[in-house]
C-alpha cells in the first residue's frame, strides 16, 4: 500500500509539475494581434539620423514580438543594432532574440536567429547599404516558449552622397554627317504637272504618280572576285538608278544571263559563269532589265 501512495505522489507531481513553471501552449500572440506587423511602432530619425526604442518581451505573457517602422527619406545606408538583456534565471540555456529587417515589399533582407552565426549573442548589428527610399520594418521576436527579455533597439541612417555629374560637352557629341546638297534653285522638272481633283466641292492638289521605272538600265562593274561556282561581280549603284534585287543582267560578249542581289545603298552583287578576262573585255558594263 505504501508504494501505491508514493506512486500517486510522483504522478501528481508530474501532472502539476510540483509547482514548477507551466510551459505556455499558445503561440505567444494575443488574439487581437494576430497580424502585429500591420501596426508597427514608427521610429523617427533625429538630426543626426539616429533612432532608438526600448522595451521588453515575454512569450508567456503573449508579448512574443515587437514591430518597428523606419522610413528612409532617400537612398542610403541603414544600420540596425539591438542589445538584449535576458532574464537572470533564464530557463532556456539556448536563449536568442531573433531579428529581421524587411524592405517595403515585405521581403526579409537581413535576419538573425538560432540558425545564423550570431545566434545567442546579446548584441547584434546589421548594416544594409544602397537601400532605396521607403518604409522598412524591424521585427524582434522570442524563439522559446519560456523566454523573456529586455531590449534596446538603435537605428542609424546615412544618405548616399549625390554623385557629382561632370560634363565634357561637346567632346562626346558626334559630328553631324554630311548632308545632301540642296540646289539653290527649284529643280522640279518643267514637265511636272500636279493633278487637280474636285472632292465634295473642295479643291485638292494630288501629286502625280511617279513615272514607271526604266525598262533597261546600265551599271558599272567596280570589283571582280573569283568565288566558288564562278566569278562574283560588284555593281556600283552610284553609276545607275533603279537597280534592285532580282533584276536580270547581261554582259556584252559574255554568254548567258544572271540575276543581281545583295543590293544596299551603294552596291549590288551577282555571280556569273565567266572569267575575269571575259568581263574586262566587255568594258565592265552590265545591262539590267526587270
Short mmCIF file of C-alpha atoms in Angstrom, two decimals:
data_model
loop_
_atom_site.label_atom_id
_atom_site.label_comp_id
_atom_site.label_asym_id
_atom_site.label_seq_id
_atom_site.Cartn_x
_atom_site.Cartn_y
_atom_site.Cartn_z
CA UNK A 1 0.00 0.00 0.00
CA UNK A 2 2.88 2.34 0.85
CA UNK A 3 4.39 2.07 -2.68
CA UNK A 4 0.98 2.83 -4.17
CA UNK A 5 0.84 6.12 -2.19
CA UNK A 6 4.39 7.02 -3.29
CA UNK A 7 3.47 6.35 -6.93
CA UNK A 8 0.43 8.58 -6.57
CA UNK A 9 2.59 11.41 -5.24
CA UNK A 10 5.02 11.05 -8.16
CA UNK A 11 2.22 11.04 -10.71
CA UNK A 12 0.65 14.04 -9.01
CA UNK A 13 3.90 15.98 -9.24
CA UNK A 14 4.26 15.01 -12.92
CA UNK A 15 0.80 16.33 -13.72
CA UNK A 16 1.09 19.55 -11.70
CA UNK A 17 4.86 19.89 -12.28
CA UNK A 18 5.14 20.12 -8.46
CA UNK A 19 4.64 23.88 -8.56
CA UNK A 20 7.20 24.45 -11.39
CA UNK A 21 6.73 26.84 -14.31
CA UNK A 22 3.99 25.97 -16.74
CA UNK A 23 5.04 25.85 -20.41
CA UNK A 24 2.68 28.03 -22.49
CA UNK A 25 0.66 26.25 -25.13
CA UNK A 26 -0.31 29.41 -27.05
CA UNK A 27 1.66 30.97 -29.93
CA UNK A 28 2.87 33.98 -27.96
CA UNK A 29 0.49 36.49 -29.55
CA UNK A 30 -2.73 37.96 -28.26
CA UNK A 31 -5.75 37.07 -30.39
CA UNK A 32 -6.32 40.70 -31.40
CA UNK A 33 -2.68 40.96 -32.50
CA UNK A 34 -2.74 38.10 -34.97
CA UNK A 35 -1.14 40.43 -37.54
CA UNK A 36 1.05 42.77 -35.43
CA UNK A 37 3.18 43.77 -38.44
CA UNK A 38 0.25 45.80 -39.74
CA UNK A 39 0.57 48.22 -36.81
CA UNK A 40 4.33 48.71 -36.29
CA UNK A 41 5.62 51.42 -33.99
CA UNK A 42 7.13 54.23 -36.10
CA UNK A 43 10.63 55.38 -35.19
CA UNK A 44 11.73 58.86 -36.26
CA UNK A 45 15.31 59.76 -37.07
CA UNK A 46 16.74 62.80 -35.29
CA UNK A 47 19.04 65.45 -36.80
CA UNK A 48 21.93 63.00 -36.60
CA UNK A 49 19.98 60.32 -38.46
CA UNK A 50 19.56 58.15 -35.36
CA UNK A 51 16.54 56.50 -33.73
CA UNK A 52 16.10 54.48 -30.53
CA UNK A 53 13.47 52.26 -28.88
CA UNK A 54 13.38 50.28 -25.63
CA UNK A 55 11.04 47.58 -24.42
CA UNK A 56 10.56 44.11 -23.05
CA UNK A 57 9.21 40.85 -24.43
CA UNK A 58 7.56 37.86 -22.75
CA UNK A 59 6.38 34.72 -24.50
CA UNK A 60 4.27 33.51 -21.54
CA UNK A 61 2.53 36.92 -21.37
CA UNK A 62 1.68 36.84 -25.09
CA UNK A 63 4.17 39.59 -25.88
CA UNK A 64 6.41 37.49 -28.06
CA UNK A 65 7.33 40.08 -30.72
CA UNK A 66 7.63 43.81 -31.46
CA UNK A 67 7.50 45.53 -34.85
CA UNK A 68 9.07 48.90 -35.67
CA UNK A 69 8.80 51.06 -38.76
CA UNK A 70 11.63 53.12 -40.27
CA UNK A 71 11.00 55.50 -43.16
CA UNK A 72 14.10 56.22 -45.26
CA UNK A 73 13.75 59.65 -46.90
CA UNK A 74 16.31 58.89 -49.59
CA UNK A 75 18.71 56.23 -50.78
CA UNK A 76 21.41 55.36 -48.29
CA UNK A 77 22.79 53.03 -45.62
CA UNK A 78 20.80 51.68 -42.67
CA UNK A 79 22.42 50.22 -39.54
CA UNK A 80 20.25 48.33 -37.04
CA UNK A 81 21.64 47.21 -33.66
CA UNK A 82 19.91 45.54 -30.72
CA UNK A 83 21.19 44.99 -27.19
CA UNK A 84 19.46 42.16 -25.29
CA UNK A 85 19.15 41.54 -21.55
CA UNK A 86 17.76 38.04 -20.92
CA UNK A 87 16.33 37.07 -17.52
CA UNK A 88 18.98 36.18 -14.93
CA UNK A 89 17.43 32.77 -14.28
CA UNK A 90 16.73 32.00 -17.93
CA UNK A 91 15.08 28.61 -18.30
CA UNK A 92 16.27 28.27 -21.90
CA UNK A 93 20.06 27.95 -21.96
CA UNK A 94 19.95 28.48 -25.74
CA UNK A 95 18.14 31.81 -25.42
CA UNK A 96 18.28 34.01 -28.52
CA UNK A 97 16.35 37.11 -29.55
CA UNK A 98 15.60 36.93 -33.25
CA UNK A 99 15.74 39.97 -35.52
CA UNK A 100 14.59 40.58 -39.10
CA UNK A 101 14.68 43.60 -41.42
CA UNK A 102 12.04 43.75 -44.17
CA UNK A 103 12.02 46.01 -47.23
CA UNK A 104 8.99 48.00 -48.50
CA UNK A 105 7.80 44.85 -50.30
CA UNK A 106 7.74 42.86 -47.01
CA UNK A 107 10.73 40.79 -48.13
CA UNK A 108 13.32 39.79 -45.49
CA UNK A 109 16.62 41.39 -46.49
CA UNK A 110 18.52 40.66 -43.26
CA UNK A 111 17.94 38.30 -40.35
CA UNK A 112 19.48 36.78 -37.24
CA UNK A 113 18.07 33.82 -35.34
CA UNK A 114 19.18 30.46 -33.93
CA UNK A 115 20.19 29.29 -37.40
CA UNK A 116 22.67 32.14 -38.03
CA UNK A 117 26.28 32.67 -36.98
CA UNK A 118 25.47 35.38 -34.44
CA UNK A 119 22.94 33.22 -32.58
CA UNK A 120 22.80 33.65 -28.77
CA UNK A 121 24.78 36.87 -28.93
CA UNK A 122 23.39 39.61 -26.69
CA UNK A 123 24.44 42.37 -29.12
CA UNK A 124 23.53 42.10 -32.78
CA UNK A 125 24.25 44.59 -35.54
CA UNK A 126 23.25 44.62 -39.19
CA UNK A 127 24.34 47.15 -41.83
CA UNK A 128 22.45 47.36 -45.10
CA UNK A 129 23.81 49.51 -47.93
CA UNK A 130 22.37 51.05 -51.08
CA UNK A 131 18.78 50.91 -49.85
CA UNK A 132 16.09 52.69 -51.82
CA UNK A 133 13.86 55.22 -50.04
CA UNK A 134 10.69 53.83 -48.48
CA UNK A 135 9.23 52.09 -45.43
CA UNK A 136 11.31 49.36 -43.76
CA UNK A 137 10.27 47.12 -40.87
CA UNK A 138 12.32 45.72 -37.97
CA UNK A 139 10.95 42.56 -36.32
CA UNK A 140 12.17 41.42 -32.89
CA UNK A 141 10.88 38.06 -31.64
CA UNK A 142 11.44 35.40 -28.98
CA UNK A 143 12.09 31.81 -30.05
CA UNK A 144 11.47 29.84 -26.84
CA UNK A 145 8.12 29.38 -25.08
CA UNK A 146 9.57 30.30 -21.68
CA UNK A 147 11.68 33.23 -22.89
CA UNK A 148 11.51 36.82 -21.65
CA UNK A 149 13.92 39.66 -22.35
CA UNK A 150 14.55 43.41 -22.25
CA UNK A 151 15.98 45.09 -25.34
CA UNK A 152 17.34 48.39 -26.64
CA UNK A 153 17.00 48.94 -30.41
CA UNK A 154 19.12 51.54 -32.20
CA UNK A 155 18.96 52.53 -35.86
CA UNK A 156 21.18 54.90 -37.84
CA UNK A 157 20.69 56.18 -41.38
CA UNK A 158 23.29 57.74 -43.67
CA UNK A 159 22.04 59.11 -47.01
CA UNK A 160 24.03 58.33 -50.11
CA UNK A 161 26.06 61.32 -51.25
CA UNK A 162 24.85 62.61 -54.58
CA UNK A 163 27.38 61.79 -57.25
CA UNK A 164 28.90 64.84 -58.89
CA UNK A 165 28.00 64.84 -62.55
CA UNK A 166 30.79 66.16 -64.74
CA UNK A 167 30.11 67.06 -68.33
CA UNK A 168 32.64 67.19 -71.12
CA UNK A 169 30.19 68.62 -73.62
CA UNK A 170 30.68 68.76 -76.54
CA UNK A 171 33.64 66.36 -76.61
CA UNK A 172 31.44 63.25 -76.93
CA UNK A 173 28.88 64.75 -79.29
CA UNK A 174 29.31 63.16 -82.73
CA UNK A 175 29.82 65.36 -85.76
CA UNK A 176 26.81 65.93 -87.95
CA UNK A 177 27.10 63.68 -91.03
CA UNK A 178 27.46 65.19 -94.47
CA UNK A 179 24.02 66.24 -95.60
CA UNK A 180 22.72 66.07 -99.14
CA UNK A 181 23.21 69.25 -101.13
CA UNK A 182 20.09 71.27 -101.76
CA UNK A 183 20.08 73.17 -105.09
CA UNK A 184 19.79 76.93 -104.85
CA UNK A 185 17.02 76.87 -107.42
CA UNK A 186 13.94 74.68 -107.65
CA UNK A 187 14.91 71.52 -109.54
CA UNK A 188 11.35 70.36 -110.21
CA UNK A 189 11.17 69.14 -113.85
CA UNK A 190 9.44 71.54 -116.17
CA UNK A 191 7.26 68.71 -117.42
CA UNK A 192 5.82 68.14 -113.91
CA UNK A 193 2.12 68.98 -113.66
CA UNK A 194 0.15 68.44 -110.45
CA UNK A 195 -3.18 66.67 -110.79
CA UNK A 196 -6.12 68.74 -109.56
CA UNK A 197 -9.21 66.85 -108.39
CA UNK A 198 -12.55 68.03 -107.02
CA UNK A 199 -13.75 66.32 -103.85
CA UNK A 200 -17.02 67.30 -102.17
CA UNK A 201 -16.79 70.77 -103.60
CA UNK A 202 -13.26 71.35 -102.28
CA UNK A 203 -10.20 71.76 -104.41
CA UNK A 204 -7.39 69.31 -103.69
CA UNK A 205 -3.99 69.01 -105.31
CA UNK A 206 -2.79 65.47 -105.76
CA UNK A 207 0.78 64.68 -106.66
CA UNK A 208 1.11 62.94 -109.97
CA UNK A 209 2.27 59.32 -109.69
CA UNK A 210 5.98 58.75 -110.28
CA UNK A 211 6.95 57.66 -113.78
CA UNK A 212 7.34 53.91 -114.31
CA UNK A 213 10.87 52.58 -113.94
CA UNK A 214 13.04 52.45 -116.99
CA UNK A 215 12.82 49.10 -118.74
CA UNK A 216 16.60 48.84 -119.24
CA UNK A 217 19.41 50.40 -117.20
CA UNK A 218 23.17 50.13 -117.25
CA UNK A 219 25.58 49.66 -114.37
CA UNK A 220 29.34 49.66 -113.98
CA UNK A 221 31.35 46.75 -112.57
CA UNK A 222 33.55 48.11 -109.77
CA UNK A 223 35.01 44.85 -108.47
CA UNK A 224 35.67 41.31 -109.73
CA UNK A 225 36.41 38.35 -107.46
CA UNK A 226 36.74 34.64 -108.16
CA UNK A 227 34.47 32.60 -105.86
CA UNK A 228 33.14 29.06 -105.70
CA UNK A 229 30.87 28.48 -108.67
CA UNK A 230 32.18 31.31 -110.87
CA UNK A 231 33.12 34.95 -110.65
CA UNK A 232 31.44 37.46 -108.35
CA UNK A 233 30.97 40.95 -109.72
CA UNK A 234 30.07 44.04 -107.70
CA UNK A 235 27.99 46.74 -109.34
CA UNK A 236 28.15 50.34 -108.15
CA UNK A 237 24.65 51.69 -107.53
CA UNK A 238 26.05 55.17 -107.86
CA UNK A 239 26.52 54.51 -111.55
CA UNK A 240 22.86 53.76 -112.19
CA UNK A 241 19.38 54.23 -110.81
CA UNK A 242 16.65 51.68 -110.48
CA UNK A 243 18.87 48.66 -109.74
CA UNK A 244 17.27 46.25 -107.26
CA UNK A 245 17.39 42.63 -106.14
CA UNK A 246 16.08 40.15 -108.67
CA UNK A 247 16.81 42.18 -111.80
CA UNK A 248 18.26 40.25 -114.76
CA UNK A 249 21.69 41.20 -116.01
CA UNK A 250 23.76 40.55 -119.10
CA UNK A 251 27.28 41.45 -120.19
CA UNK A 252 28.11 42.14 -123.82
CA UNK A 253 30.29 39.37 -125.22
CA UNK A 254 29.64 37.02 -122.25
CA UNK A 255 27.15 34.22 -122.94
CA UNK A 256 24.29 33.57 -120.51
CA UNK A 257 22.47 35.84 -118.12
CA UNK A 258 22.27 36.21 -114.35
CA UNK A 259 20.35 37.84 -111.50
CA UNK A 260 21.66 40.50 -109.17
CA UNK A 261 21.13 40.53 -105.41
CA UNK A 262 22.52 41.75 -102.11
CA UNK A 263 21.68 45.34 -103.03
CA UNK A 264 22.35 48.02 -100.44
CA UNK A 265 22.70 51.77 -100.60
CA UNK A 266 25.92 51.57 -102.62
CA UNK A 267 26.30 48.25 -104.40
CA UNK A 268 24.69 45.09 -105.82
CA UNK A 269 26.37 41.72 -106.44
CA UNK A 270 25.99 38.76 -108.79
CA UNK A 271 27.81 35.51 -109.53
CA UNK A 272 28.30 34.65 -113.21
CA UNK A 273 29.85 31.88 -115.29
CA UNK A 274 32.66 33.90 -116.84
CA UNK A 275 36.35 34.57 -116.32
CA UNK A 276 37.74 37.91 -115.17
CA UNK A 277 39.35 38.36 -118.61
CA UNK A 278 35.97 37.98 -120.34
CA UNK A 279 34.47 40.54 -118.02
CA UNK A 280 37.26 43.06 -118.63
CA UNK A 281 36.83 42.66 -122.39
CA UNK A 282 33.22 43.87 -122.04
CA UNK A 283 34.28 47.35 -120.85
CA UNK A 284 32.90 46.48 -117.35
CA UNK A 285 29.35 47.39 -118.34
CA UNK A 286 26.25 45.43 -117.31
CA UNK A 287 22.77 45.81 -118.78
CA UNK A 288 19.91 45.31 -116.31
CA UNK A 289 16.28 44.58 -117.05
CA UNK A 290 13.32 43.90 -114.69
#
